Coordinates of C-alpha atoms and ligand atoms in Angstrom, one line a residue:
X1 CA 3.2 11.1 -16.5
X2 CA 2.4 8.9 -19.3
X3 CA -1.3 9.1 -19.1
X4 CA -2.7 9.5 -22.1
X5 CA -5.0 6.5 -23.9
X6 CA -5.2 4.8 -20.3
X7 CA -8.8 4.3 -19.0
X8 CA -11.1 7.3 -18.1
X9 CA -13.4 7.4 -15.7
X10 CA -17.2 7.9 -16.0
X11 CA -17.6 9.6 -12.7
X12 CA -16.2 13.0 -13.9
X13 CA -19.3 15.4 -13.2
X14 CA -18.9 18.6 -15.2
X15 CA -20.4 21.5 -13.0
X16 CA -18.3 24.4 -15.0
X17 CA -21.3 25.9 -16.6
X18 CA -22.7 26.0 -12.9
X19 CA -26.0 24.1 -14.1
X20 CA -26.8 20.7 -15.6
X21 CA -27.1 19.0 -12.1
X22 CA -27.0 19.8 -8.5
X23 CA -27.2 23.3 -7.2
X24 CA -24.8 25.0 -9.0
X25 CA -23.4 28.3 -7.3
X26 CA -22.4 30.5 -9.6
X27 CA -21.4 34.0 -8.5
X28 CA -23.3 33.8 -5.2
X29 CA -27.0 32.8 -6.7
X30 CA -28.8 30.0 -6.0
X31 CA -31.0 27.9 -8.7
X32 CA -34.4 29.1 -8.8
X33 CA -35.2 25.1 -8.0
X34 CA -33.8 25.6 -4.7
X35 CA -35.7 28.6 -3.9
X36 CA -39.2 26.9 -5.1
X37 CA -38.4 24.0 -3.2
X38 CA -37.9 25.9 -0.2
X39 CA -40.8 28.0 -0.5
X40 CA -42.9 25.2 -0.4
X41 CA -41.9 23.4 1.8
X42 CA -42.2 26.8 4.0
X43 CA -45.7 26.7 3.3
X44 CA -46.5 23.3 4.6
X45 CA -44.0 22.5 7.4
X46 CA -44.9 26.2 8.8
X47 CA -41.1 27.6 9.1
X48 CA -39.8 30.2 7.8
X49 CA -38.7 29.7 4.3
X50 CA -35.3 31.6 4.6
X51 CA -34.5 29.3 7.8
X52 CA -34.9 26.2 4.9
X53 CA -33.3 28.2 2.6
X54 CA -30.5 28.5 4.9
X55 CA -30.3 24.4 5.8
X56 CA -30.5 24.0 1.9
X57 CA -27.7 26.1 0.9
X58 CA -25.5 25.9 3.4
X59 CA -23.9 23.7 6.4
X60 CA -26.1 20.8 8.2
X61 CA -23.8 17.8 6.8
X62 CA -27.4 17.3 4.4
X63 CA -26.6 15.1 1.2
X64 CA -27.3 17.6 -1.7
X65 CA -30.4 16.8 -3.5
X66 CA -29.5 16.5 -6.7
X67 CA -32.0 17.4 -10.1
X68 CA -30.8 15.0 -12.0
X69 CA -27.4 13.5 -13.2
X70 CA -24.3 16.5 -13.8
X71 CA -23.3 16.1 -17.4
X72 CA -19.9 14.7 -18.3
X73 CA -17.1 17.0 -19.3
X74 CA -16.6 17.4 -23.4
X75 CA -14.5 14.6 -25.1
X76 CA -12.3 17.1 -26.3
X77 CA -11.1 18.9 -23.3
X78 CA -7.8 17.6 -22.8
X79 CA -7.4 18.9 -18.6
X80 CA -11.0 17.0 -18.3
X81 CA -9.2 14.0 -20.0
X82 CA -6.4 14.0 -17.3
X83 CA -8.4 14.1 -14.2
X84 CA -10.6 11.6 -16.0
X85 CA -7.8 9.4 -16.5
X86 CA -5.9 9.9 -12.8
X87 CA -9.4 9.3 -11.2
X88 CA -9.8 5.9 -13.2
X89 CA -5.9 4.9 -12.3
X90 CA -7.3 5.7 -8.3
X91 CA -10.2 3.6 -8.8
X92 CA -8.3 0.8 -10.3
X93 CA -5.6 0.6 -7.9
X94 CA -7.9 1.1 -4.4
X95 CA -10.3 -1.0 -6.2
X96 CA -7.6 -3.9 -5.9
X97 CA -6.3 -2.6 -2.6
X98 CA -9.4 -3.1 -0.9
X99 CA -10.0 -6.5 -2.4
X100 CA -7.1 -7.6 -1.6
X101 CA -8.2 -6.6 2.0
X102 CA -11.1 -8.1 1.9
X103 CA -13.4 -4.9 1.4
X104 CA -15.0 -3.2 -1.1
X105 CA -13.8 0.4 -2.8
X106 CA -16.9 2.3 -3.6
X107 CA -15.5 5.0 -6.1
X108 CA -15.8 8.7 -5.7
X109 CA -17.8 11.1 -7.7
X110 CA -15.1 13.8 -8.8
X111 CA -17.3 17.4 -9.5
X112 CA -15.4 20.0 -11.9
X113 CA -16.5 23.5 -10.9
X114 CA -15.4 26.8 -11.7
X115 CA -16.1 29.6 -9.0
X116 CA -18.2 28.4 -6.3
X117 CA -20.3 24.9 -5.7
X118 CA -23.3 23.8 -3.8
X119 CA -21.7 20.4 -2.2
X120 CA -22.9 18.1 0.7
X121 CA -20.9 20.1 3.4
X122 CA -21.2 23.3 3.1
X123 CA -20.3 25.8 0.0
X124 CA -17.2 25.1 -2.1
X125 CA -15.2 28.0 -2.8
X126 CA -12.4 27.9 -6.0
X127 CA -10.5 29.8 -3.0
X128 CA -10.3 26.7 -0.7
X129 CA -8.6 24.9 -3.4
X130 CA -9.5 21.2 -4.3
X131 CA -11.7 19.4 -1.3
X132 CA -13.1 16.5 -0.4
X133 CA -16.6 16.2 1.0
X134 CA -17.7 13.0 3.1
X135 CA -21.3 13.9 3.3
X136 CA -21.8 13.3 -0.9
X137 CA -18.8 11.1 -0.9
X138 CA -16.9 13.8 -4.3
X139 CA -13.9 15.5 -4.6
X140 CA -14.2 18.6 -6.2
X141 CA -11.5 20.7 -7.9
X142 CA -12.0 24.2 -9.8
X143 CA -9.4 23.3 -12.6
X144 CA -7.7 26.7 -11.9
X145 CA -6.0 25.9 -8.9
X146 CA -3.8 24.3 -12.0
X147 CA -3.2 27.8 -12.3
X148 CA -2.6 28.7 -9.3
X149 CA -0.1 25.8 -8.4
X150 CA 1.6 26.4 -11.4
X151 CA 2.5 30.3 -11.1
X152 CA 1.9 31.3 -7.6
X153 CA 2.9 28.3 -5.9
X154 CA 5.5 27.3 -8.2
X155 CA 4.7 24.0 -8.4
X156 CA 4.4 23.4 -12.3
X157 CA 4.0 19.6 -13.9
X158 CA 1.4 17.2 -14.9
X159 CA 2.5 14.7 -12.4
X160 CA 2.0 17.4 -9.1
X161 CA -1.4 17.6 -10.7
X162 CA -2.2 13.7 -10.3
X163 CA -0.7 14.4 -7.0
X164 CA -3.6 16.6 -5.9
X165 CA -6.0 14.7 -7.0
X166 CA -4.5 11.7 -5.4
X167 CA -4.5 13.2 -2.7
X168 CA -8.5 14.3 -2.4
X169 CA -8.8 10.6 -3.3
X170 CA -6.6 9.6 -0.5
X171 CA -9.7 11.7 2.0
X172 CA -12.2 9.2 0.3
X173 CA -10.1 6.2 1.2
X174 CA -10.1 7.8 4.7
X175 CA -13.8 7.9 4.4
X176 CA -14.4 4.6 3.2
X177 CA -12.1 3.0 6.1
X178 CA -13.9 4.2 8.7
X179 CA -11.1 7.0 10.0
X180 CA -13.0 10.1 8.7
X181 CA -15.8 9.6 11.2
X182 CA -13.7 8.6 14.0
X183 CA -11.6 11.8 13.6
X184 CA -14.6 13.4 13.5
X185 CA -16.2 12.3 16.4
X186 CA -11.9 12.7 18.3
X187 CA -12.6 16.5 16.9
X188 CA -15.5 17.4 18.8
X189 CA -14.0 17.0 22.5
X190 CA -10.9 18.4 21.3
X191 CA -9.6 22.2 21.5
X192 CA -8.7 24.3 18.7
X193 CA -5.1 23.1 18.9
X194 CA -5.8 19.3 19.2
X195 CA -8.2 19.9 16.4
X196 CA -5.4 21.2 14.4
X197 CA -3.0 18.5 15.8
X198 CA -6.1 15.8 14.4
X199 CA -6.2 17.5 11.0
X200 CA -2.4 17.5 9.6
X201 CA -2.6 13.7 10.7
X202 CA -5.2 13.5 8.4
X203 CA -3.7 15.6 5.7
X204 CA -0.9 13.5 6.1
X205 CA -2.2 10.2 5.9
X206 CA -3.7 11.5 2.4
X207 CA -0.1 12.4 1.2
X208 CA 0.8 9.0 2.2
X209 CA -2.4 7.5 0.4
X210 CA -1.1 9.8 -2.6
X211 CA 2.1 8.0 -2.5
X212 CA 0.7 4.2 -2.1
X213 CA -1.4 5.1 -5.4
X214 CA 1.7 6.4 -7.4
X215 CA 3.5 3.1 -6.6
X216 CA 0.7 1.0 -7.4
X217 CA 0.0 3.0 -10.8
X218 CA 3.6 2.6 -11.6
X219 CA 3.9 -0.8 -11.0
X220 CA 0.6 -1.8 -13.3
X221 CA 0.5 0.7 -15.8
X222 CA 4.4 2.7 -15.5
X223 CA 2.8 6.2 -15.2
X224 CA 6.0 7.5 -14.1
X225 CA 8.3 9.9 -17.1
X226 CA 11.5 11.5 -15.6
X227 CA 11.1 14.4 -13.0
X228 CA 7.4 13.0 -12.4
X229 CA 8.5 12.4 -8.8
X230 CA 10.4 16.1 -8.7
X231 CA 7.4 17.9 -9.5
X232 CA 4.9 16.0 -6.7
X233 CA 8.0 16.4 -4.1
X234 CA 8.4 19.9 -4.9
X235 CA 4.6 20.6 -4.9
X236 CA 4.1 18.8 -1.2
X237 CA 7.1 21.0 -0.4
X238 CA 5.6 24.0 -1.7
X239 CA 2.1 23.5 -0.1
X240 CA 3.4 22.7 3.1
X241 CA 1.9 25.1 6.2
X242 CA 5.2 26.5 7.0
X243 CA 6.2 27.7 3.5
X244 CA 2.5 28.8 2.7
X245 CA 2.6 30.8 5.8
X246 CA 6.0 32.5 5.1
X247 CA 4.8 33.1 1.3
X248 CA 1.8 35.1 2.5
X249 CA 4.5 36.8 4.6
X250 CA 3.4 35.6 8.2
X251 CA 5.2 34.3 10.9
X252 CA 5.4 30.7 10.9
X253 CA 3.2 29.2 13.6
X254 CA 2.8 25.7 14.3
X255 CA -0.1 25.6 16.2
X256 CA -1.8 27.0 13.1
X257 CA -1.1 23.9 10.7
X258 CA -3.4 21.7 9.4
X259 CA -1.5 20.2 7.0
X260 CA 2.0 19.9 7.8
X261 CA 5.6 20.8 7.5
X262 CA 6.6 20.7 3.7
X263 CA 9.1 18.2 5.1
X264 CA 6.3 16.5 6.7
X265 CA 4.1 16.5 3.4
X266 CA 7.3 15.1 1.4
X267 CA 7.8 12.6 4.0
X268 CA 4.8 11.1 3.8
X269 CA 4.1 11.0 0.1
X270 CA 7.5 9.2 -0.1
X271 CA 6.8 6.5 2.5
X272 CA 4.1 5.6 0.6
X273 CA 5.4 5.7 -2.6
X274 CA 8.1 4.1 -1.1
X275 CA 5.9 1.1 0.6
X276 CA 2.8 1.0 -1.1
X277 CA 0.8 0.2 1.8
X278 CA -1.9 1.5 3.9
X279 CA -0.4 0.0 7.0
X280 CA 3.1 2.2 6.6
X281 CA 0.8 5.6 6.5
X282 CA -0.7 5.1 9.7
X283 CA -0.1 9.0 11.0
X284 CA -1.7 8.5 13.8
X285 CA -0.2 5.9 15.9
X286 CA 3.3 7.3 15.3
X287 CA 5.3 9.9 17.3
X288 CA 7.8 11.3 14.8
X289 CA 5.3 12.6 12.0
Ligands
ZN301 ZN1 -6.2 16.9 2.2

């Protein structure tokens, strides 16, 4: 992928040292600030401080109380530079596409963390892999996931890494389009199997949106090198639910899928890449995923 020298986003927050901004949750400890606020709040409101602390450190979907902006990553950090450049590219593409549709795109933040992190959506753990939190509109990524992707999942390559970011940004696009809210409401009355099926459609659409980004980034900035598409397609294959279940030595159980099969993930990324339109990513109104 040709990315060096391209614009870097200023929306990257570096929480890898666990402090700086919000409540870094390094190794299962809460920052002293959270505890103090909980104790004072408890005294004033007459509730058990531990209950309040529980509310503040996870669940509830309440927005995170920031204690100040988290720092930007150091300028000489090549991996952070890569992430910031890919994020900037998604900002440019989605800003244009929203504008063309008569709407305004609001950039998400991207938080670099290590191990565990406080988010607006319960705690985030590196073991979950990168994720997007609609409550605070932030993408969270522990960069060690890229080692996992390469070494454990067999998906090396910078464009595989870019695909991961573009997929998470895809979830932000869904949020901006009001899709996330609709799906959450539908999920409330769903059986577990139905909820999983909905989740698969959400995830495949994020894959398709990653492809839409790649389509426009290529047209505008000629980012693709030989082998890049193969890297993304390989990554999509390796992180399909069936592939992951097989790799874990488990039986393949389609009802338990939450992200779609390898073939589906490849197909939807490829659809977005070829079509380059949001419309082509309507995974909710198709029989054939
Ligand atoms: Zn996802």
